[in-house]
Tab-separated table of C-alpha atoms in Angstrom:
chain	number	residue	atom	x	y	z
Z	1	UNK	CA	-11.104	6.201	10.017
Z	2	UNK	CA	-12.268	8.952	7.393
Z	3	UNK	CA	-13.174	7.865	3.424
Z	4	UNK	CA	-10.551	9.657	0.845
Z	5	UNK	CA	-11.000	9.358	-2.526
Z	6	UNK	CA	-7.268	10.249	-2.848
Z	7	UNK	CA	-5.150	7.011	-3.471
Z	8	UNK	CA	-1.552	7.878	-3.303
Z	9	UNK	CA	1.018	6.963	-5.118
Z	10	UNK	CA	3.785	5.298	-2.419
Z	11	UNK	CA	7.173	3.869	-3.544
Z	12	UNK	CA	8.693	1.600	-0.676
Z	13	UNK	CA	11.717	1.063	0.240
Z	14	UNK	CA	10.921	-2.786	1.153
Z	15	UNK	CA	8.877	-5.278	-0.788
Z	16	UNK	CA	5.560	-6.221	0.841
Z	17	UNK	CA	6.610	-9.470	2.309
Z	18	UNK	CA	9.328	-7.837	4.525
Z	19	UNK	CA	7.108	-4.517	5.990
Z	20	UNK	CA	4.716	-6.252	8.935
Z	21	UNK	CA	5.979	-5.402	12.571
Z	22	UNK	CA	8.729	-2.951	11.376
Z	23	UNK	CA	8.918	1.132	12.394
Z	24	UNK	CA	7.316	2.856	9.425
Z	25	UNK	CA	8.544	5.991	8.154
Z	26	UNK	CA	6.612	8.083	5.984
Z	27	UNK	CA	8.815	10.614	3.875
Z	28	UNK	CA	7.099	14.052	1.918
Z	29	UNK	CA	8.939	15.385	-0.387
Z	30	UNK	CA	9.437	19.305	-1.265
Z	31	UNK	CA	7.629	21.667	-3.445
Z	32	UNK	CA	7.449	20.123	-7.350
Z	33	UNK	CA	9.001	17.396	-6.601
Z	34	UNK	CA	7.608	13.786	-6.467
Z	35	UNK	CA	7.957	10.404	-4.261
Z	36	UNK	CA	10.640	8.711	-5.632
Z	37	UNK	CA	12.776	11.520	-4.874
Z	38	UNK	CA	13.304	11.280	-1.039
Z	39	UNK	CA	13.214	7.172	-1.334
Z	40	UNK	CA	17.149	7.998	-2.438
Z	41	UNK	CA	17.613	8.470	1.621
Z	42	UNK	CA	17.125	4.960	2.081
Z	43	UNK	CA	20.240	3.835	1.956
Z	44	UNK	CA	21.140	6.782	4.534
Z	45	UNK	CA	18.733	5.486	6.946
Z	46	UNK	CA	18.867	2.731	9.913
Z	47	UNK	CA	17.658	-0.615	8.305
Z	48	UNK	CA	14.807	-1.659	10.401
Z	49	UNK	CA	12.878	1.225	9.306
Z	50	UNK	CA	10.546	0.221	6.198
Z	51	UNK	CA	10.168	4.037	4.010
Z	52	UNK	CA	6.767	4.688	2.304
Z	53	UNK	CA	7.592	7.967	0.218
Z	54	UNK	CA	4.644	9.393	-0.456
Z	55	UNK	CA	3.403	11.634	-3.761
Z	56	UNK	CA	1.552	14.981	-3.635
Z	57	UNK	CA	-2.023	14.712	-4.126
Z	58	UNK	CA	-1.676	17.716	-7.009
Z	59	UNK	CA	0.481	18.051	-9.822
Z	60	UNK	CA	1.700	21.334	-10.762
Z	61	UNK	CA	4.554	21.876	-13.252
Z	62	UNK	CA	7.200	18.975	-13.382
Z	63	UNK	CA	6.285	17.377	-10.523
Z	64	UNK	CA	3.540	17.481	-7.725
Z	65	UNK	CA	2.958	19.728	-4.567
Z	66	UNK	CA	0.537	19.217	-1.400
Z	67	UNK	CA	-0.703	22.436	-1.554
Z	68	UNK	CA	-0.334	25.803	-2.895
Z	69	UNK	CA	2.897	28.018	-2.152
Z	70	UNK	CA	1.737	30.394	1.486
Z	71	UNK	CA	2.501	33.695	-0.537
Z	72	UNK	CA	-0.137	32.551	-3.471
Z	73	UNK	CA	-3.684	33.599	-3.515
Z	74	UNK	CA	-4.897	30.636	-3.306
Z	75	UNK	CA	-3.248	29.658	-0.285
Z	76	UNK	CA	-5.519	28.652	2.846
Z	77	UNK	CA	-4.639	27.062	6.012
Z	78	UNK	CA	-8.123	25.066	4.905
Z	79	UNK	CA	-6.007	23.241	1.814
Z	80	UNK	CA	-3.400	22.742	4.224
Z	81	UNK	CA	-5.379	20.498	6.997
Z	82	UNK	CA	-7.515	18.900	3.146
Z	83	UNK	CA	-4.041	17.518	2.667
Z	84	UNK	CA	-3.256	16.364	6.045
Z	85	UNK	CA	-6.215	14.850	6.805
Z	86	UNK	CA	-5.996	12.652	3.146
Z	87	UNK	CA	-2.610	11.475	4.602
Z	88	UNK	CA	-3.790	10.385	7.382
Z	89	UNK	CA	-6.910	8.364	5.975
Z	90	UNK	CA	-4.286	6.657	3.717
Z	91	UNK	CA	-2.016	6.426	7.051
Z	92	UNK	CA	-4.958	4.335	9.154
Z	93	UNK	CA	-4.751	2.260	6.537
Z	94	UNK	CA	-1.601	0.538	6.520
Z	95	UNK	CA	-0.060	1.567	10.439
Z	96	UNK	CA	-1.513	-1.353	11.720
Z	97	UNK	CA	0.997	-3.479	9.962
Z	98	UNK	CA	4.215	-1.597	11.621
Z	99	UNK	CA	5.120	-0.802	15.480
Z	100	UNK	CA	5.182	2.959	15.022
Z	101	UNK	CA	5.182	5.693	12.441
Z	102	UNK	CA	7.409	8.281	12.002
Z	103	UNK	CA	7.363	10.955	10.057
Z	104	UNK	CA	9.552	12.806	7.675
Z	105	UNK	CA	9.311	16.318	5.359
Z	106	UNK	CA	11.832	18.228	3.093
Z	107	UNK	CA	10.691	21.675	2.797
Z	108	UNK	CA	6.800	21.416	2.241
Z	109	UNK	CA	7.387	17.990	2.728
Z	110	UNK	CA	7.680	19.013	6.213
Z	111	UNK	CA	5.055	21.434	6.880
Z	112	UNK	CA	2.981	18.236	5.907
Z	113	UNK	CA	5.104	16.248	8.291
Z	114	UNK	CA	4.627	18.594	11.389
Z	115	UNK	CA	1.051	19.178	10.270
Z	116	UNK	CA	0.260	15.458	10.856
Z	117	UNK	CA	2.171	15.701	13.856
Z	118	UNK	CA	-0.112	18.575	15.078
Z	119	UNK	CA	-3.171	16.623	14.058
Z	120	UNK	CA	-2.808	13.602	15.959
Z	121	UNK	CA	0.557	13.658	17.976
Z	122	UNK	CA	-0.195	10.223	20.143
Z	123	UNK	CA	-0.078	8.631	16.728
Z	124	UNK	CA	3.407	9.651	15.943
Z	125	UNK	CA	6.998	8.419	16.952
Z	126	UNK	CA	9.099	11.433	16.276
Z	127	UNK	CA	9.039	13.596	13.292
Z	128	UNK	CA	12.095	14.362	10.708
Z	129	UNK	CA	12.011	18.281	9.268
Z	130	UNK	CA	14.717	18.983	6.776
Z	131	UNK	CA	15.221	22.656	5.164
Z	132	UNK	CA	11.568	23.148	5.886
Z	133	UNK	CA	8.783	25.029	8.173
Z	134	UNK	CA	6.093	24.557	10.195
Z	135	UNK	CA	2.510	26.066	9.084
Z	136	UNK	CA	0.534	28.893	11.196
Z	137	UNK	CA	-2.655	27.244	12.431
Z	138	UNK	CA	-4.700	30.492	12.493
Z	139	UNK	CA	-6.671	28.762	15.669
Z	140	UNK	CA	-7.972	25.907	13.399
Z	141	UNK	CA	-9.105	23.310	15.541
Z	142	UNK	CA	-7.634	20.713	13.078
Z	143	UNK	CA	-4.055	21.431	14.697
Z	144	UNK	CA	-3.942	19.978	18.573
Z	145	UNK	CA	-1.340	21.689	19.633
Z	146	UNK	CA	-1.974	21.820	23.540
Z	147	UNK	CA	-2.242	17.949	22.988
Z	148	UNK	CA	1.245	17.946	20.738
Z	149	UNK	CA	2.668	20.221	23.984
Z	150	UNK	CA	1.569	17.424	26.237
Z	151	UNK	CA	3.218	15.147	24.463
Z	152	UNK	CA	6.136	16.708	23.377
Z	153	UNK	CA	6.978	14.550	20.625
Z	154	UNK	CA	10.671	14.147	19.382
Z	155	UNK	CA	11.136	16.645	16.189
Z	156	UNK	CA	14.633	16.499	14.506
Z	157	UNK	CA	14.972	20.104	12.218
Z	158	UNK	CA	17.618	20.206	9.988
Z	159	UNK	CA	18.192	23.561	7.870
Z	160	UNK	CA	21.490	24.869	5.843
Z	161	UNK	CA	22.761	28.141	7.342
Z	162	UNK	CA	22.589	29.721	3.130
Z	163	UNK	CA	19.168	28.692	2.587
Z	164	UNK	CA	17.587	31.414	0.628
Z	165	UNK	CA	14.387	29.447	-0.191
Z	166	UNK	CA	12.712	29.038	3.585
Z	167	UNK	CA	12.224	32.823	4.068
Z	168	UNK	CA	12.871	34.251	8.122
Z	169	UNK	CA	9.459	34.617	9.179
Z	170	UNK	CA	8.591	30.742	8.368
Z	171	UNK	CA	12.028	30.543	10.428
Z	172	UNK	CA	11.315	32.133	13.408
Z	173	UNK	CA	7.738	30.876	13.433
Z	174	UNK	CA	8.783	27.166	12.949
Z	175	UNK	CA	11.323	28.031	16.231
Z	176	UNK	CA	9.191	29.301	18.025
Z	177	UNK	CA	6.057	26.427	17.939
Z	178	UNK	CA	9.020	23.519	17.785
Z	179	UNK	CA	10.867	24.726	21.395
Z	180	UNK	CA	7.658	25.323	22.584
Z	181	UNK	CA	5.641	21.773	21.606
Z	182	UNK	CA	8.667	19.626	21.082
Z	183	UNK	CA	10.915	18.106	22.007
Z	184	UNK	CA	13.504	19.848	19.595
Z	185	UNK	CA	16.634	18.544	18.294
Z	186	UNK	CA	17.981	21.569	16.069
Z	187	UNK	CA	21.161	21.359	13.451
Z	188	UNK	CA	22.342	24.439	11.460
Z	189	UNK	CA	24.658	23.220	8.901
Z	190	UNK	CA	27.635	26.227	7.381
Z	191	UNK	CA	27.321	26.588	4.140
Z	192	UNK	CA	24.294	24.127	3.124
Z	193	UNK	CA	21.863	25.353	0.794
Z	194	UNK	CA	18.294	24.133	0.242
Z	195	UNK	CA	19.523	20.685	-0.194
Z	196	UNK	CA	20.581	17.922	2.212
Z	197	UNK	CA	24.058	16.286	3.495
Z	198	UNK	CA	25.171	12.778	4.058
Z	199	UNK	CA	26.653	14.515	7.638
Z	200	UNK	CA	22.888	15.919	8.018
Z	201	UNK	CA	21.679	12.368	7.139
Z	202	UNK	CA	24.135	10.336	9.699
Z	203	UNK	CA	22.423	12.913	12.559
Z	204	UNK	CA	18.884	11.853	11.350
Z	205	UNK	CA	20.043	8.301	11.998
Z	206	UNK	CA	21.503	9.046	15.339
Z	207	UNK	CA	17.684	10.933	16.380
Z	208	UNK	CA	16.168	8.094	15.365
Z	209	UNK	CA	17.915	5.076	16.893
Z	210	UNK	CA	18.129	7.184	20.142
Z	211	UNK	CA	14.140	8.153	20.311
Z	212	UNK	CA	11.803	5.237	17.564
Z	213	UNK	CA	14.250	2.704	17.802
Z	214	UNK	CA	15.655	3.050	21.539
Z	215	UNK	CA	11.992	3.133	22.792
């Protein structure tokens, strides 16, 4: 296990008492937004799973992000992995107390989410991506991705067919790396914006009792 000085903030969607031996599922939430935000899903979500929503390590404007936007300056792929690799020190801290952990990202949220994933993919159930991308590794040896291929891990991506936010080239790159590593459940919902359904959540549900909780 790596040291982090980061301690994140988590809201949970299950008191302490009622979280040992159940799935985990660790939500990211979007671009200045913050972890209470995503915990909303619960409700949306099969039962058995206990939700840790997790807040950005950086807070920027009204709310937090994990790192900066990929058209900024100070974008790298370097405060990308920084990120990760914080989650998943927090992560090895409390996955011993559930059977499996599964992750899921709304926008950023789930470059973060499929990041992880690409870190260590034995470590994770299936992964959740909704109106989001997948980040270019530039050959950083961070992201496995020949392990992630071996693996092919179970990857649910969920966009709205009028998003104007996720731009084509994160698009085609996140469709490209997801048929090729994963395996890819893919929903285009008419007329959704950058925003999630209740229809998009009752497919979520579906992926997940037929891959985390079938298994």
């Amino acid at each position: 296990m790596t040291e982090t000085t980061w301690k994140p903030v988590v809201a949970w969607s299950k008191p302490e008492e009622e979280r040992a031996g159940t799935p985990l599922l660790v939500a990211f939430h979007g671009y200045l937004s913050h972890e209470l935000d995503l915990l909303g899903l619960a409700p949306l979500l099969p039962a058995e799973f206990t939700i840790a929503s997790v807040r950005a390590p950086r807070a920027l404007g009204p709310g937090f992000t994990w790192f900066p936007l990929m058209h900024e300056p100070d974008f790298s792929v370097d405060r990308v992995t920084r990120s990760v690799a914080d989650v998943w020190a927090w992560l090895d801290t409390v996955r011993g107390n559930h059977s499996s952990v599964t992750l899921l990202g709304f926008s950023m949220g789930m470059a973060v989410a499929t990041s992880a994933l690409r870190h260590r993919p034995r470590d994770v159930a299936a992964v959740v991506g909704l109106s989001g991308f997948a980040v270019p590794d530039d050959g950083d040896p961070f992201f496995d991705d020949a392990g992630t291929r071996a693996a092919r891990p179970p990857l649910f991506w969920g966009r709205g067919q009028e998003d104007q936010v996720i731009t084509p080239d994160k698009i085609q790159y996140t469709h490209e790396w997801a048929t090729e590593h994963t395996d890819l459940t893919k929903m285009l919902y008419a007329g959704l914006q950058h925003s999630i359904t209740q229809a998009e959540m009752g497919h979520v549900s579906e992926f997940l009792r037929g891959t985390v909780l079938a298994s």
